[in-house]
mmCIF file of C-alpha atoms in Angstrom:
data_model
loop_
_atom_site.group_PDB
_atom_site.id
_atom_site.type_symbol
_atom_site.label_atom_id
_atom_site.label_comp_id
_atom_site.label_asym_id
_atom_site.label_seq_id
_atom_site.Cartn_x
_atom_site.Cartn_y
_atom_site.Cartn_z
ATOM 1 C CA UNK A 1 40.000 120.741 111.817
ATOM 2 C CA UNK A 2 41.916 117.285 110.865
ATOM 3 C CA UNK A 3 38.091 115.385 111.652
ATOM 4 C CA UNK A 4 37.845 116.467 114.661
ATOM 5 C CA UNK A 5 33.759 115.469 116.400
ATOM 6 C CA UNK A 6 32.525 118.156 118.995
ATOM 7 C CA UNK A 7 29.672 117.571 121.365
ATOM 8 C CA UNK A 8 27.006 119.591 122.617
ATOM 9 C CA UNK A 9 28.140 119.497 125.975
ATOM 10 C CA UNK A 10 31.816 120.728 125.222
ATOM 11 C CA UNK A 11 30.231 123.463 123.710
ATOM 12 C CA UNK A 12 28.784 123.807 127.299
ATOM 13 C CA UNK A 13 32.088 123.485 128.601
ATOM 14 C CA UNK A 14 33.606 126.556 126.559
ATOM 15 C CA UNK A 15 30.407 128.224 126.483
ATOM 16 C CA UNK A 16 31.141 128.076 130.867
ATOM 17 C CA UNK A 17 34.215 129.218 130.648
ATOM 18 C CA UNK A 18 34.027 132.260 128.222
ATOM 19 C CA UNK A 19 31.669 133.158 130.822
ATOM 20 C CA UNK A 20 33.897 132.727 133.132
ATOM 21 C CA UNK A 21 35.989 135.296 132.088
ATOM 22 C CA UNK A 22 33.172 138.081 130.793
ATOM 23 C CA UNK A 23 31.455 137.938 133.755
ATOM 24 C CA UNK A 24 34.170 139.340 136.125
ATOM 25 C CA UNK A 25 35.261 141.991 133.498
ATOM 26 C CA UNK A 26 31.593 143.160 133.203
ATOM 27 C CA UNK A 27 30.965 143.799 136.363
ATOM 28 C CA UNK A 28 34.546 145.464 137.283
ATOM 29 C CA UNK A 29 35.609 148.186 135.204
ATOM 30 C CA UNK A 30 35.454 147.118 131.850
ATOM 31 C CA UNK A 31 38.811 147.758 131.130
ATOM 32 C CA UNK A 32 39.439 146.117 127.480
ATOM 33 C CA UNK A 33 43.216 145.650 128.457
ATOM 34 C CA UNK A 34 41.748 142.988 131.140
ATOM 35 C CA UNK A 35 40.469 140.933 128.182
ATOM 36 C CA UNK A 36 43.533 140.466 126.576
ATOM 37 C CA UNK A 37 44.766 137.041 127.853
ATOM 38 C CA UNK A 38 41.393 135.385 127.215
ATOM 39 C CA UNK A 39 41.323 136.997 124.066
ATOM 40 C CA UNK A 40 44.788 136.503 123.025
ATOM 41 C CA UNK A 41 43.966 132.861 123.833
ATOM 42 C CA UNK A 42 40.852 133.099 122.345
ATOM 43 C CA UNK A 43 42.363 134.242 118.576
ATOM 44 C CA UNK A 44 45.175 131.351 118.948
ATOM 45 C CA UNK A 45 42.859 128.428 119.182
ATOM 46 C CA UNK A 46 40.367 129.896 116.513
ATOM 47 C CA UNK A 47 43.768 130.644 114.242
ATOM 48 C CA UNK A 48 44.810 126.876 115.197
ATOM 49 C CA UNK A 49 41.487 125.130 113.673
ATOM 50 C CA UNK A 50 42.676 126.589 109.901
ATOM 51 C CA UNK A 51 46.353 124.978 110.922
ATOM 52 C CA UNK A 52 45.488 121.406 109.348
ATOM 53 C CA UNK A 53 48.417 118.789 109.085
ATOM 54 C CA UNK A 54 50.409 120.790 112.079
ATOM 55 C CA UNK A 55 51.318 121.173 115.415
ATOM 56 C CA UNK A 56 49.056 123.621 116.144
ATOM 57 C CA UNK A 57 46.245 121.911 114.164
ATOM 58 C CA UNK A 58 46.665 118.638 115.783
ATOM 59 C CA UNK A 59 46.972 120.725 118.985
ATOM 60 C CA UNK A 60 43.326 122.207 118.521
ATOM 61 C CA UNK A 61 41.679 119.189 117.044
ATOM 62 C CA UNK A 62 42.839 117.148 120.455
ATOM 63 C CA UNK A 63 41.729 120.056 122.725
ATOM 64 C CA UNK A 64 38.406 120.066 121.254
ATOM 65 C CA UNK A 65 38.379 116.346 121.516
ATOM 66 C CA UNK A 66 39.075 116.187 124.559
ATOM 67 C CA UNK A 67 36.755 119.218 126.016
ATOM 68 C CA UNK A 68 33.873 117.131 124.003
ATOM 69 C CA UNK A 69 34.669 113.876 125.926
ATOM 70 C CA UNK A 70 35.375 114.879 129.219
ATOM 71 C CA UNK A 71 32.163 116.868 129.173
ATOM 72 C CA UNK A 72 30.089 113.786 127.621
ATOM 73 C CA UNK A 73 31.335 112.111 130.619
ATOM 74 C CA UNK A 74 30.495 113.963 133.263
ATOM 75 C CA UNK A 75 27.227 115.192 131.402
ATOM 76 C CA UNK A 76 25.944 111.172 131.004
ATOM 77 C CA UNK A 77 27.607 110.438 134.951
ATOM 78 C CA UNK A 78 25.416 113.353 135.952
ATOM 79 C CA UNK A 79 21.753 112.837 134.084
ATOM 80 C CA UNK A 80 22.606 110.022 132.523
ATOM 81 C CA UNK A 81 21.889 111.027 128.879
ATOM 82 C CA UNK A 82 24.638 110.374 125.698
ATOM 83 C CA UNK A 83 26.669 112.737 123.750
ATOM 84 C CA UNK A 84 24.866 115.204 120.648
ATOM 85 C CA UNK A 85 27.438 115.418 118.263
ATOM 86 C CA UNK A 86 27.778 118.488 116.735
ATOM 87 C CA UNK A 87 28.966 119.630 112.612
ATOM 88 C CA UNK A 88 32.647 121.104 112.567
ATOM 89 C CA UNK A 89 33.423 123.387 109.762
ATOM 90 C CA UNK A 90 36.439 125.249 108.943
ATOM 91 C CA UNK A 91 36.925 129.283 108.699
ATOM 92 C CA UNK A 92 39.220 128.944 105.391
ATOM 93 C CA UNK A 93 42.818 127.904 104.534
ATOM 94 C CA UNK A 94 45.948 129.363 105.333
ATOM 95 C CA UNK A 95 48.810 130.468 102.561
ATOM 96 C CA UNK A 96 52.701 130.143 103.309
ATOM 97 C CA UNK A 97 52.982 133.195 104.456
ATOM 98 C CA UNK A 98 49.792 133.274 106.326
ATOM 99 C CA UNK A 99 51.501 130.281 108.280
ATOM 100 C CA UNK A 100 53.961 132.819 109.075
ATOM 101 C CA UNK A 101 52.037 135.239 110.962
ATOM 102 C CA UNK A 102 50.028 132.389 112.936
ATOM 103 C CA UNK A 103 53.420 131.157 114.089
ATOM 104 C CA UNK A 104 54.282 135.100 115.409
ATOM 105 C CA UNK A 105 50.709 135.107 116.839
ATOM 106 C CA UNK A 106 51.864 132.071 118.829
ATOM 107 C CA UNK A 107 55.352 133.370 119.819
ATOM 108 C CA UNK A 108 53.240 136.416 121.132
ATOM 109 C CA UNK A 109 50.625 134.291 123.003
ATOM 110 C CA UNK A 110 53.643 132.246 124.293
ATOM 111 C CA UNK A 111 55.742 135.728 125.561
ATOM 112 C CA UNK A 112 52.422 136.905 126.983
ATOM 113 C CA UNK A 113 51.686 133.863 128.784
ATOM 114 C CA UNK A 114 55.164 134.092 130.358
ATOM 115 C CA UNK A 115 54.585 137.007 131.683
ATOM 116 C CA UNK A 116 51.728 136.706 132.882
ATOM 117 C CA UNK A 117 50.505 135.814 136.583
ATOM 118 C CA UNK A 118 48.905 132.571 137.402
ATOM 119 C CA UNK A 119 45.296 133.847 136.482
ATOM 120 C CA UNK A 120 46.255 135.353 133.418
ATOM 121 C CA UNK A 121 47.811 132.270 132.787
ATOM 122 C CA UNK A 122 44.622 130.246 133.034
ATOM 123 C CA UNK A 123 42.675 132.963 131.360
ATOM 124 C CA UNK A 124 45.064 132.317 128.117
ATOM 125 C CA UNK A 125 44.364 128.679 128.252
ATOM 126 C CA UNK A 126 40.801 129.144 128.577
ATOM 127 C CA UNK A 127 40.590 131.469 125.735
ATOM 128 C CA UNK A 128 42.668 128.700 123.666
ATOM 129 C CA UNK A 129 39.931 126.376 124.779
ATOM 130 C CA UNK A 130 37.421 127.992 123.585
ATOM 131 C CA UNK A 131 38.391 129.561 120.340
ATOM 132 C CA UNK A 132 39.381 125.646 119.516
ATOM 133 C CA UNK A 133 35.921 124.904 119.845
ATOM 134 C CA UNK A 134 34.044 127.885 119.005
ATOM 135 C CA UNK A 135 35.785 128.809 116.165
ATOM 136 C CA UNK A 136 35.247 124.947 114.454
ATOM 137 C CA UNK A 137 31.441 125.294 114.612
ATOM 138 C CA UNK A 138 29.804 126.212 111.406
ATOM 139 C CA UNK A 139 27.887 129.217 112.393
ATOM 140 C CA UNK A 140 30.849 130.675 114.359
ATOM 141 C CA UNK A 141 33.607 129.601 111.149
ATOM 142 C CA UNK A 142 31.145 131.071 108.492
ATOM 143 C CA UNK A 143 31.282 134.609 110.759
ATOM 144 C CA UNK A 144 34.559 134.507 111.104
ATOM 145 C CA UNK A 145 35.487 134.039 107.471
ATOM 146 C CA UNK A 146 37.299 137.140 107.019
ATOM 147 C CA UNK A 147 39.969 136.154 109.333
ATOM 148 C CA UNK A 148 41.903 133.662 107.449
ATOM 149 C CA UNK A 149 41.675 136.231 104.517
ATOM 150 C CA UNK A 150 43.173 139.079 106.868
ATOM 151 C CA UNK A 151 46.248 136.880 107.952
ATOM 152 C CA UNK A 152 46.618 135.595 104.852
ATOM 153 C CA UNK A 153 46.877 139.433 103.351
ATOM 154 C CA UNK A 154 48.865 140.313 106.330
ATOM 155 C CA UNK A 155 51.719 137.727 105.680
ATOM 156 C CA UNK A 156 51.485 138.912 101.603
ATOM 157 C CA UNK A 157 52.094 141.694 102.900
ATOM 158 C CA UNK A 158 55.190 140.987 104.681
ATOM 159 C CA UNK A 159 56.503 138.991 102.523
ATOM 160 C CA UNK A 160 56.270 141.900 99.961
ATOM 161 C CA UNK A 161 57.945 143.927 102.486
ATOM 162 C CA UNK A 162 60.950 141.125 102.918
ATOM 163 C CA UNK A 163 61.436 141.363 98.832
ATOM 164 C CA UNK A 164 59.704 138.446 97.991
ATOM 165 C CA UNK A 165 56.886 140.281 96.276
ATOM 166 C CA UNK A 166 55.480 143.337 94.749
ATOM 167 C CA UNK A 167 53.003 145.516 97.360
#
């Protein structure tokens, strides 16, 4: 994620705001359609992280940046202690046409963000928050493995369909 540092406490932060947006859904109705924004959110910042040298890998690299140093601030203002640094790794790498199928995941988070009502709205930019950071640590990256393999396929698959390849 184009050497991007997290922190411990922006961990914190995202780890706050994921529950943030369980907690309400567990204890209403569970309805999984209620946990799309966060989650649509939640797959564009992880899908971001694997975007290195663009937008949308400069994008997540400076949200996590900033989530890790506006929460080492207020964590030293309030006890008074420095920032842990934490590793980054990276889920895998992203083909042509894998970039292909991130960019329609974004024109989809994008269309569902404009149509969505102002908590909605910040429940999308929470999940981007925290898939940008969650996604980047190494425990989290090494689970999610598969997922740069699956768009990756997805977009071969596509681009198959499109002529540019055999199925």
């Amino acid at each position: 994620m184009n050497g991007t540092t997290l922190s411990l406490a922006g961990l914190a932060a995202a780890v706050i705001i994921a529950w943030a947006n369980f907690r309400p859904w567990w204890q209403g109705t569970r309805d999984p359609k209620a946990l799309l924004p966060y989650g649509s959110g939640w797959l564009l910042g992880a899908l971001a992280t694997i975007c290195v040298g663009g937008a949308l890998g400069w994008g997540a690299a400076g949200i996590a940046g900033l989530t890790a140093g506006a929460s080492d601030t207020v964590v030293g203002k309030l006890v008074g202690t420095a920032a842990a640094q934490l590793a980054t790794a990276r889920m895998g790498t992203l083909t042509p046409a894998g970039g292909v199928v991130v960019a329609l995941v974004l024109g989809g988070v994008i269309l569902l963000y404009k149509a969505s009502d102002k908590k909605d709205k910040r429940r999308v930019l929470g999940g981007v928050i925290c898939g940008t950071v969650m996604a980047a640590l190494p425990g989290i990256a090494a689970a999610l493995g598969w997922l740069p393999d699956t768009v990756n396929a997805v977009g071969a698959y596509g681009h198959a369909l499109a002529g540019g390849g055999t199925l």
